[in-house]
mmCIF file of C-alpha atoms in Angstrom:
data_model
loop_
_atom_site.group_PDB
_atom_site.id
_atom_site.type_symbol
_atom_site.label_atom_id
_atom_site.label_comp_id
_atom_site.label_asym_id
_atom_site.label_seq_id
_atom_site.Cartn_x
_atom_site.Cartn_y
_atom_site.Cartn_z
ATOM 1 C CA MET A 1 -43.406 -41.860 -41.974
ATOM 2 C CA SER A 2 -46.158 -40.976 -44.299
ATOM 3 C CA GLN A 3 -48.123 -37.639 -44.002
ATOM 4 C CA LYS A 4 -50.449 -39.022 -41.387
ATOM 5 C CA SER A 5 -49.861 -37.489 -37.912
ATOM 6 C CA VAL A 6 -48.226 -39.501 -35.318
ATOM 7 C CA LEU A 7 -48.660 -39.752 -31.656
ATOM 8 C CA VAL A 8 -45.861 -41.720 -29.699
ATOM 9 C CA VAL A 9 -47.056 -43.138 -26.256
ATOM 10 C CA GLY A 10 -44.802 -44.655 -23.783
ATOM 11 C CA GLY A 11 -43.289 -44.361 -20.294
ATOM 12 C CA THR A 12 -40.575 -42.260 -19.063
ATOM 13 C CA GLY A 13 -37.257 -43.195 -20.420
ATOM 14 C CA THR A 14 -38.274 -45.164 -23.431
ATOM 15 C CA ALA A 15 -36.517 -42.882 -26.014
ATOM 16 C CA LYS A 16 -39.555 -41.188 -27.424
ATOM 17 C CA THR A 17 -37.767 -37.943 -27.937
ATOM 18 C CA SER A 18 -34.522 -39.614 -29.115
ATOM 19 C CA ALA A 19 -36.329 -41.595 -31.692
ATOM 20 C CA PHE A 20 -37.669 -38.443 -33.234
ATOM 21 C CA ILE A 21 -34.504 -36.532 -33.037
ATOM 22 C CA LEU A 22 -32.724 -39.685 -34.758
ATOM 23 C CA TYR A 23 -35.470 -39.555 -37.620
ATOM 24 C CA ALA A 24 -35.354 -35.682 -38.060
ATOM 25 C CA ASN A 25 -31.469 -35.980 -38.561
ATOM 26 C CA THR A 26 -31.595 -38.652 -41.093
ATOM 27 C CA ARG A 27 -34.420 -36.776 -43.105
ATOM 28 C CA LYS A 28 -32.561 -34.097 -44.882
ATOM 29 C CA GLU A 29 -35.485 -33.497 -47.133
ATOM 30 C CA LYS A 30 -37.680 -32.281 -44.349
ATOM 31 C CA LEU A 31 -37.511 -29.590 -41.837
ATOM 32 C CA SER A 32 -38.087 -30.031 -38.230
ATOM 33 C CA LYS A 33 -39.305 -27.825 -35.155
ATOM 34 C CA PHE A 34 -39.154 -29.016 -31.531
ATOM 35 C CA PHE A 35 -41.869 -27.866 -28.886
ATOM 36 C CA THR A 36 -41.425 -29.070 -25.396
ATOM 37 C CA PHE A 37 -44.729 -28.848 -23.479
ATOM 38 C CA SER A 38 -44.932 -28.142 -19.725
ATOM 39 C CA ALA A 39 -47.807 -27.166 -17.359
ATOM 40 C CA LEU A 40 -47.308 -23.441 -18.354
ATOM 41 C CA THR A 41 -47.543 -23.837 -21.982
ATOM 42 C CA THR A 42 -50.511 -21.691 -23.169
ATOM 43 C CA SER A 43 -52.177 -21.807 -26.738
ATOM 44 C CA SER A 44 -50.833 -18.233 -27.158
ATOM 45 C CA ILE A 45 -47.176 -19.524 -26.718
ATOM 46 C CA LEU A 46 -47.874 -22.371 -29.263
ATOM 47 C CA HIS A 47 -49.553 -20.331 -31.579
ATOM 48 C CA SER A 48 -46.646 -17.543 -31.675
ATOM 49 C CA GLY A 49 -44.146 -20.451 -31.886
ATOM 50 C CA ILE A 50 -45.843 -21.895 -34.935
ATOM 51 C CA GLU A 51 -46.287 -18.395 -36.641
ATOM 52 C CA LEU A 52 -42.576 -17.906 -36.161
ATOM 53 C CA GLU A 53 -41.839 -20.777 -38.511
ATOM 54 C CA LEU A 54 -44.100 -19.532 -41.397
ATOM 55 C CA VAL A 55 -43.999 -17.251 -44.260
ATOM 56 C CA ARG A 56 -46.837 -15.719 -45.823
ATOM 57 C CA LYS A 57 -47.274 -16.982 -49.520
ATOM 58 C CA ARG A 58 -50.496 -15.447 -50.447
ATOM 59 C CA ALA A 59 -53.096 -13.165 -48.338
ATOM 60 C CA ARG A 60 -53.995 -15.764 -45.668
ATOM 61 C CA ASN A 61 -51.803 -18.633 -46.736
ATOM 62 C CA PHE A 62 -48.777 -19.599 -44.819
ATOM 63 C CA GLU A 63 -46.085 -22.349 -45.420
ATOM 64 C CA PRO A 64 -42.509 -23.060 -44.206
ATOM 65 C CA GLU A 65 -39.869 -21.275 -45.736
ATOM 66 C CA GLY A 66 -38.468 -23.042 -48.947
ATOM 67 C CA ASP A 67 -40.054 -25.838 -50.462
ATOM 68 C CA LYS A 68 -39.657 -28.547 -47.707
ATOM 69 C CA THR A 69 -42.262 -30.046 -45.661
ATOM 70 C CA MET A 70 -41.711 -29.192 -41.870
ATOM 71 C CA ILE A 71 -42.517 -31.798 -39.096
ATOM 72 C CA MET A 72 -43.513 -30.160 -35.489
ATOM 73 C CA PHE A 73 -43.054 -32.327 -32.624
ATOM 74 C CA PHE A 74 -44.751 -31.647 -29.474
ATOM 75 C CA ASP A 75 -42.902 -33.364 -26.613
ATOM 76 C CA ASP A 76 -45.002 -34.020 -23.263
ATOM 77 C CA MET A 77 -48.154 -33.301 -25.156
ATOM 78 C CA SER A 78 -50.199 -34.011 -22.205
ATOM 79 C CA MET A 79 -48.720 -31.678 -20.031
ATOM 80 C CA PRO A 80 -50.594 -28.411 -20.521
ATOM 81 C CA MET A 81 -52.646 -27.822 -17.343
ATOM 82 C CA PRO A 82 -56.523 -27.809 -18.051
ATOM 83 C CA ASN A 83 -58.455 -24.443 -17.290
ATOM 84 C CA GLU A 84 -61.033 -23.956 -14.775
ATOM 85 C CA TRP A 85 -63.646 -25.657 -17.115
ATOM 86 C CA GLY A 86 -61.385 -28.672 -17.705
ATOM 87 C CA CYS A 87 -60.383 -27.874 -21.197
ATOM 88 C CA GLN A 88 -56.801 -27.638 -22.484
ATOM 89 C CA PRO A 89 -56.697 -24.709 -25.022
ATOM 90 C CA THR A 90 -53.190 -25.714 -26.045
ATOM 91 C CA LEU A 91 -54.299 -29.052 -27.173
ATOM 92 C CA GLU A 92 -57.600 -27.501 -28.786
ATOM 93 C CA LEU A 93 -55.057 -25.475 -31.012
ATOM 94 C CA ILE A 94 -53.311 -28.576 -32.021
ATOM 95 C CA ARG A 95 -56.504 -30.379 -32.972
ATOM 96 C CA GLN A 96 -57.715 -27.126 -34.861
ATOM 97 C CA LEU A 97 -54.499 -27.376 -36.918
ATOM 98 C CA LEU A 98 -54.963 -31.047 -37.902
ATOM 99 C CA GLU A 99 -58.619 -30.722 -38.528
ATOM 100 C CA GLN A 100 -58.712 -27.571 -40.471
ATOM 101 C CA SER A 101 -55.145 -27.218 -41.624
ATOM 102 C CA GLY A 102 -54.718 -23.794 -39.979
ATOM 103 C CA MET A 103 -55.613 -21.524 -37.162
ATOM 104 C CA TYR A 104 -56.945 -18.061 -36.667
ATOM 105 C CA PHE A 105 -54.955 -14.807 -36.453
ATOM 106 C CA LEU A 106 -54.424 -13.428 -33.056
ATOM 107 C CA THR A 107 -53.205 -9.799 -34.135
ATOM 108 C CA PRO A 108 -55.837 -7.031 -33.346
ATOM 109 C CA GLU A 109 -55.962 -6.119 -37.175
ATOM 110 C CA GLN A 110 -56.586 -9.681 -38.366
ATOM 111 C CA ARG A 111 -58.218 -11.208 -35.317
ATOM 112 C CA GLY A 112 -60.974 -13.613 -36.450
ATOM 113 C CA ASP A 113 -59.630 -14.366 -39.868
ATOM 114 C CA PHE A 114 -58.433 -17.747 -40.742
ATOM 115 C CA MET A 115 -54.930 -18.685 -41.545
ATOM 116 C CA SER A 116 -54.453 -21.607 -43.986
ATOM 117 C CA ILE A 117 -51.146 -23.573 -43.526
ATOM 118 C CA ALA A 118 -49.762 -25.954 -45.856
ATOM 119 C CA ARG A 119 -46.771 -28.240 -45.551
ATOM 120 C CA LEU A 120 -46.735 -29.087 -42.118
ATOM 121 C CA GLN A 121 -46.625 -32.553 -40.574
ATOM 122 C CA TYR A 122 -47.302 -33.192 -36.669
ATOM 123 C CA VAL A 123 -45.713 -35.541 -34.387
ATOM 124 C CA GLY A 124 -46.640 -35.800 -30.617
ATOM 125 C CA ALA A 125 -45.141 -37.785 -27.747
ATOM 126 C CA MET A 126 -46.722 -38.326 -24.232
ATOM 127 C CA ALA A 127 -46.332 -40.420 -21.170
ATOM 128 C CA ASP A 128 -48.694 -43.450 -20.839
ATOM 129 C CA PRO A 129 -51.944 -42.422 -19.177
ATOM 130 C CA ALA A 130 -52.244 -45.843 -17.662
ATOM 131 C CA SER A 131 -49.400 -45.224 -15.584
ATOM 132 C CA GLY A 132 -50.964 -42.221 -14.005
ATOM 133 C CA TRP A 133 -50.149 -39.300 -16.103
ATOM 134 C CA ARG A 134 -52.503 -36.857 -17.611
ATOM 135 C CA ASP A 135 -54.397 -38.021 -20.776
ATOM 136 C CA ILE A 136 -55.293 -35.900 -24.084
ATOM 137 C CA PRO A 137 -59.037 -35.657 -25.142
ATOM 138 C CA SER A 138 -60.349 -38.331 -27.598
ATOM 139 C CA ARG A 139 -61.104 -35.884 -30.093
ATOM 140 C CA LEU A 140 -57.492 -35.010 -30.477
ATOM 141 C CA LYS A 141 -56.362 -38.246 -30.133
ATOM 142 C CA ARG A 142 -58.471 -39.714 -32.904
ATOM 143 C CA LEU A 143 -56.784 -37.395 -35.493
ATOM 144 C CA PHE A 144 -53.324 -39.258 -34.749
ATOM 145 C CA PHE A 145 -51.743 -42.600 -35.700
ATOM 146 C CA SER A 146 -50.814 -43.887 -32.412
ATOM 147 C CA LEU A 147 -47.621 -45.707 -31.744
ATOM 148 C CA SER A 148 -46.950 -47.340 -28.108
ATOM 149 C CA ILE A 149 -43.332 -47.713 -27.001
ATOM 150 C CA THR A 150 -42.698 -50.187 -24.234
ATOM 151 C CA SER A 151 -39.638 -50.608 -22.075
ATOM 152 C CA PRO A 152 -37.128 -53.149 -23.206
ATOM 153 C CA GLY A 153 -36.857 -56.509 -21.347
ATOM 154 C CA GLN A 154 -33.705 -58.026 -20.056
ATOM 155 C CA ARG A 155 -32.628 -59.173 -23.534
ATOM 156 C CA GLY A 156 -33.064 -55.646 -24.975
ATOM 157 C CA LEU A 157 -31.189 -53.934 -21.960
ATOM 158 C CA ASP A 158 -28.253 -56.245 -22.431
ATOM 159 C CA ALA A 159 -28.393 -55.631 -26.282
ATOM 160 C CA ILE A 160 -28.229 -51.777 -25.458
ATOM 161 C CA PHE A 161 -25.913 -51.665 -22.396
ATOM 162 C CA GLY A 162 -24.096 -54.776 -22.625
ATOM 163 C CA THR A 163 -22.910 -54.049 -26.115
ATOM 164 C CA ILE A 164 -21.611 -50.747 -24.912
ATOM 165 C CA ILE A 165 -19.830 -52.346 -21.868
ATOM 166 C CA ARG A 166 -18.355 -55.139 -23.683
ATOM 167 C CA SER A 167 -16.892 -52.760 -26.502
ATOM 168 C CA GLN A 168 -15.018 -50.799 -23.694
ATOM 169 C CA PHE A 169 -13.894 -53.486 -21.399
ATOM 170 C CA THR A 170 -11.509 -55.254 -23.893
ATOM 171 C CA GLU A 171 -8.314 -57.472 -23.635
ATOM 172 C CA LYS A 172 -6.428 -54.352 -24.723
ATOM 173 C CA TYR A 173 -6.617 -52.732 -21.303
ATOM 174 C CA PHE A 174 -8.196 -55.241 -18.929
ATOM 175 C CA ASP A 175 -7.988 -58.742 -17.994
ATOM 176 C CA THR A 176 -10.692 -61.473 -18.776
ATOM 177 C CA PRO A 177 -12.032 -61.798 -15.239
ATOM 178 C CA LEU A 178 -12.757 -57.886 -15.220
ATOM 179 C CA ASN A 179 -14.441 -57.860 -18.763
ATOM 180 C CA THR A 180 -16.414 -60.933 -17.491
ATOM 181 C CA LEU A 181 -17.604 -59.112 -14.409
ATOM 182 C CA ALA A 182 -18.364 -55.918 -16.114
ATOM 183 C CA ALA A 183 -20.496 -57.641 -18.658
ATOM 184 C CA GLY A 184 -22.680 -59.085 -15.975
ATOM 185 C CA LEU A 185 -23.220 -55.552 -14.244
ATOM 186 C CA VAL A 186 -26.171 -55.090 -16.788
ATOM 187 C CA GLU A 187 -28.166 -57.931 -15.481
ATOM 188 C CA ALA A 188 -27.419 -56.810 -11.670
ATOM 189 C CA THR A 189 -28.289 -53.240 -12.225
ATOM 190 C CA THR A 190 -31.556 -54.342 -14.011
ATOM 191 C CA THR A 191 -32.293 -56.499 -11.195
ATOM 192 C CA LEU A 192 -31.704 -53.690 -8.484
ATOM 193 C CA ARG A 193 -33.929 -51.356 -10.518
ATOM 194 C CA ASP A 194 -36.848 -54.077 -10.823
ATOM 195 C CA ARG A 195 -36.495 -54.707 -6.903
ATOM 196 C CA THR A 196 -36.306 -50.887 -6.285
ATOM 197 C CA ILE A 197 -39.739 -50.461 -8.243
ATOM 198 C CA LYS A 198 -41.461 -53.217 -6.477
ATOM 199 C CA ALA A 199 -40.392 -52.052 -2.912
ATOM 200 C CA LEU A 200 -40.562 -48.383 -3.548
ATOM 201 C CA PRO A 201 -43.398 -47.604 -5.832
ATOM 202 C CA PRO A 202 -44.662 -44.062 -6.444
ATOM 203 C CA SER A 203 -47.415 -42.441 -4.260
ATOM 204 C CA PRO A 204 -48.883 -38.891 -3.878
ATOM 205 C CA SER A 205 -46.087 -37.914 -1.532
ATOM 206 C CA ARG A 206 -43.239 -39.427 -3.733
ATOM 207 C CA PHE A 207 -44.704 -39.224 -7.223
ATOM 208 C CA HIS A 208 -41.335 -38.944 -8.587
ATOM 209 C CA TYR A 209 -40.167 -42.526 -7.714
ATOM 210 C CA ARG A 210 -40.127 -43.634 -11.297
ATOM 211 C CA PHE A 211 -36.969 -45.815 -12.005
ATOM 212 C CA THR A 212 -36.464 -46.040 -15.676
ATOM 213 C CA LEU A 213 -33.871 -46.493 -18.358
ATOM 214 C CA ARG A 214 -32.320 -43.186 -17.427
ATOM 215 C CA GLU A 215 -31.126 -44.355 -13.993
ATOM 216 C CA VAL A 216 -29.552 -47.634 -15.595
ATOM 217 C CA ALA A 217 -28.058 -45.503 -18.302
ATOM 218 C CA ARG A 218 -26.550 -43.224 -15.487
ATOM 219 C CA VAL A 219 -25.055 -45.963 -13.757
ATOM 220 C CA PHE A 220 -23.007 -47.015 -16.814
ATOM 221 C CA GLN A 221 -22.264 -43.395 -17.725
ATOM 222 C CA GLY A 222 -20.172 -43.204 -14.279
ATOM 223 C CA ILE A 223 -18.534 -46.594 -15.061
ATOM 224 C CA LEU A 224 -17.605 -45.468 -18.659
ATOM 225 C CA GLU A 225 -16.293 -42.235 -17.207
ATOM 226 C CA ALA A 226 -14.041 -44.081 -14.813
ATOM 227 C CA ILE A 227 -12.380 -45.716 -17.909
ATOM 228 C CA SER A 228 -12.320 -42.708 -20.138
ATOM 229 C CA TYR A 229 -8.573 -42.047 -19.299
ATOM 230 C CA PRO A 230 -7.339 -45.830 -19.853
ATOM 231 C CA ASP A 231 -3.762 -44.837 -19.536
ATOM 232 C CA ALA A 232 -4.316 -43.574 -15.843
ATOM 233 C CA ARG A 233 -5.119 -47.296 -14.961
ATOM 234 C CA THR A 234 -7.239 -46.508 -12.053
ATOM 235 C CA ILE A 235 -9.211 -49.628 -12.080
ATOM 236 C CA GLN A 236 -6.283 -51.902 -13.028
ATOM 237 C CA GLU A 237 -4.071 -50.834 -10.299
ATOM 238 C CA ALA A 238 -6.986 -50.007 -8.031
ATOM 239 C CA LYS A 239 -5.918 -49.068 -4.348
ATOM 240 C CA PRO A 240 -3.622 -50.654 -1.998
ATOM 241 C CA GLY A 241 -5.043 -54.016 -0.705
ATOM 242 C CA MET A 242 -7.769 -53.828 -3.361
ATOM 243 C CA ASP A 243 -7.894 -55.720 -6.696
ATOM 244 C CA SER A 244 -9.450 -54.470 -10.073
ATOM 245 C CA THR A 245 -12.550 -56.692 -9.574
ATOM 246 C CA GLN A 246 -13.387 -55.289 -6.070
ATOM 247 C CA TYR A 247 -12.616 -51.727 -7.411
ATOM 248 C CA LEU A 248 -15.151 -52.409 -10.105
ATOM 249 C CA ILE A 249 -17.811 -53.612 -7.752
ATOM 250 C CA LEU A 250 -17.447 -50.578 -5.469
ATOM 251 C CA LEU A 251 -17.599 -48.278 -8.203
ATOM 252 C CA TRP A 252 -20.880 -49.823 -9.656
ATOM 253 C CA LYS A 253 -22.251 -49.830 -6.003
ATOM 254 C CA HIS A 254 -21.330 -45.991 -5.818
ATOM 255 C CA GLU A 255 -23.075 -45.411 -9.178
ATOM 256 C CA CYS A 256 -26.385 -47.262 -8.055
ATOM 257 C CA MET A 257 -26.219 -44.842 -4.921
ATOM 258 C CA ARG A 258 -26.071 -41.748 -6.944
ATOM 259 C CA SER A 259 -28.572 -42.753 -9.543
ATOM 260 C CA PHE A 260 -31.109 -44.485 -7.272
ATOM 261 C CA HIS A 261 -30.582 -43.537 -3.656
ATOM 262 C CA ASP A 262 -30.111 -39.999 -4.144
ATOM 263 C CA LYS A 263 -33.515 -39.769 -5.589
ATOM 264 C CA LEU A 264 -35.266 -40.811 -2.441
ATOM 265 C CA VAL A 265 -36.900 -38.494 -0.149
ATOM 266 C CA SER A 266 -36.964 -40.031 3.355
ATOM 267 C CA TYR A 267 -34.415 -41.986 5.726
ATOM 268 C CA GLN A 268 -36.759 -45.048 5.729
ATOM 269 C CA ASP A 269 -36.802 -45.311 1.781
ATOM 270 C CA ARG A 270 -33.168 -44.795 1.647
ATOM 271 C CA GLU A 271 -32.680 -47.582 4.297
ATOM 272 C CA THR A 272 -34.714 -49.850 2.183
ATOM 273 C CA PHE A 273 -32.807 -49.086 -0.901
ATOM 274 C CA VAL A 274 -29.611 -49.784 0.982
ATOM 275 C CA SER A 275 -30.815 -53.136 2.180
ATOM 276 C CA LEU A 276 -31.825 -54.074 -1.241
ATOM 277 C CA LEU A 277 -28.273 -53.150 -2.550
ATOM 278 C CA ASP A 278 -26.482 -54.909 -0.012
ATOM 279 C CA GLU A 279 -28.638 -57.953 -0.156
ATOM 280 C CA LEU A 280 -27.833 -58.090 -3.947
ATOM 281 C CA VAL A 281 -24.036 -57.326 -3.562
ATOM 282 C CA LEU A 282 -23.685 -60.179 -1.076
ATOM 283 C CA GLU A 283 -25.858 -62.334 -3.485
ATOM 284 C CA LYS A 284 -23.737 -61.740 -6.611
ATOM 285 C CA TYR A 285 -20.330 -60.709 -5.356
ATOM 286 C CA HIS A 286 -19.622 -62.159 -2.035
ATOM 287 C CA ASP A 287 -16.941 -64.444 -3.395
ATOM 288 C CA PHE A 288 -14.853 -61.328 -4.632
ATOM 289 C CA PHE A 289 -14.458 -60.049 -0.918
ATOM 290 C CA PRO A 290 -12.869 -62.108 1.727
ATOM 291 C CA ASP A 291 -13.373 -59.387 4.164
ATOM 292 C CA GLU A 292 -17.164 -58.859 4.139
ATOM 293 C CA SER A 293 -16.761 -55.479 5.868
ATOM 294 C CA VAL A 294 -15.244 -54.231 2.903
ATOM 295 C CA LEU A 295 -18.240 -54.741 0.804
ATOM 296 C CA HIS A 296 -20.511 -52.765 2.991
ATOM 297 C CA GLU A 297 -18.488 -49.618 2.980
ATOM 298 C CA GLU A 298 -19.518 -46.810 0.793
ATOM 299 C CA LYS A 299 -16.856 -45.519 -1.347
ATOM 300 C CA LEU A 300 -16.848 -42.269 -3.025
ATOM 301 C CA PHE A 301 -15.908 -41.420 -6.482
ATOM 302 C CA CYS A 302 -15.074 -37.959 -8.060
ATOM 303 C CA ASN A 303 -13.080 -36.279 -10.924
ATOM 304 C CA PHE A 304 -11.304 -33.490 -9.278
ATOM 305 C CA LEU A 305 -8.560 -35.190 -7.133
ATOM 306 C CA ARG A 306 -5.861 -34.451 -9.630
ATOM 307 C CA PRO A 307 -4.312 -31.070 -8.941
ATOM 308 C CA SER A 308 -4.476 -28.041 -11.227
ATOM 309 C CA GLU A 309 -1.250 -26.223 -12.402
ATOM 310 C CA ARG A 310 -1.279 -22.580 -11.248
ATOM 311 C CA ASN A 311 1.149 -19.723 -11.439
ATOM 312 C CA ASP A 312 2.619 -17.530 -8.500
ATOM 313 C CA GLU A 313 -0.674 -15.110 -8.776
ATOM 314 C CA GLY A 314 -2.779 -18.231 -8.427
ATOM 315 C CA GLU A 315 -4.252 -18.025 -11.872
ATOM 316 C CA LEU A 316 -4.914 -21.462 -13.703
ATOM 317 C CA MET A 317 -2.352 -22.368 -16.048
ATOM 318 C CA ASP A 318 -3.454 -26.112 -16.842
ATOM 319 C CA ASP A 319 -6.411 -27.752 -15.462
ATOM 320 C CA GLY A 320 -5.684 -31.127 -13.991
ATOM 321 C CA PRO A 321 -7.021 -34.277 -15.827
ATOM 322 C CA LYS A 322 -10.609 -35.002 -15.004
ATOM 323 C CA ILE A 323 -10.094 -38.774 -13.893
ATOM 324 C CA TYR A 324 -12.949 -40.381 -12.278
ATOM 325 C CA GLU A 325 -11.402 -42.216 -9.429
ATOM 326 C CA MET A 326 -11.974 -43.493 -5.839
ATOM 327 C CA VAL A 327 -11.539 -41.100 -2.979
ATOM 328 C CA ASP A 328 -9.366 -42.344 -0.063
ATOM 329 C CA SER A 329 -11.392 -40.917 2.737
ATOM 330 C CA VAL A 330 -14.001 -38.366 3.283
ATOM 331 C CA GLU A 331 -11.489 -36.115 4.929
ATOM 332 C CA GLU A 332 -9.565 -36.011 2.029
ATOM 333 C CA LEU A 333 -12.427 -34.942 -0.049
ATOM 334 C CA HIS A 334 -13.498 -32.354 2.502
ATOM 335 C CA SER A 335 -9.804 -31.025 2.425
ATOM 336 C CA ILE A 336 -9.959 -30.706 -1.640
ATOM 337 C CA CYS A 337 -13.139 -29.132 -1.691
ATOM 338 C CA MET A 338 -12.195 -26.421 1.077
ATOM 339 C CA GLU A 339 -8.895 -25.656 -1.088
ATOM 340 C CA LEU A 340 -10.985 -25.463 -4.309
ATOM 341 C CA SER A 341 -13.512 -23.172 -2.521
ATOM 342 C CA LEU A 342 -10.777 -20.752 -1.230
ATOM 343 C CA ILE A 343 -9.386 -20.665 -4.754
ATOM 344 C CA HIS A 344 -12.640 -19.832 -6.240
ATOM 345 C CA ILE A 345 -13.349 -16.985 -3.412
ATOM 346 C CA SER A 346 -9.989 -15.524 -4.012
#
């Protein structure tokens, strides 16, 4: 990255922030400062945050401490609310920093005096305004080198999540049919996401209906949590009357419900998603379930079924293993939750 300021533009969940963190962690010759903007971020808050990172070199000349260049990263740069005249003073402060290499003092003693700043580099990140997000002024945008990040396609998703899944589902712990099934869950999840995006687009009343890589990642995070204790053999031994492939499919279905279904706000939207999920499950995994009724059952999973060890006074001696596994029934889950609640109250 040269000394040119960079603006990274991309949709939600395209790893804009993660890319900067990865870059900053590998460049030991530079310092970094992270600012996360919101609708309540004002110019005075940003001014104070920048000033705290600087030391005075001469009367009105400031630099980062030491002899390193500091990268200032402005995340969600388009978020600050415009004022009543339609301006965004927070962004005007950034424009002044880029154009004039400094800003004005705000203290009563020096108000109006200019503070020259050296050895600062600026990187910004913002959501794509073409997707309905607020844009930033063109006179600020022109000072950046703009870099667009798009969501990966199916090949890219398989390279990310497929590699992770295949590295965990190995012959050491699982048989070949289960490993093959696990690898195919990447395509099934992305297909479900694409159909959900088409059936449930965002609107003014449901503006948060944005299904990104984050939802896909949460699905596989839950699956990986279920195999984090391989010696527990929760998937291999499954439940009575259920083989390991059926267990994995029901686990995947549960994670899809938690990642996508729980984000929906109306009964109609939830029914639409359940229909999409059932249709996909029947389409891809019908052969694994001779009894189709099991396929439509919603199984729950949690990681607090294993009992903890307590002494006679009820004090916790050894917390039970956090094994993410299937709950036999809602009644069992309710009983365990009540028991844990009573222990917490007492």
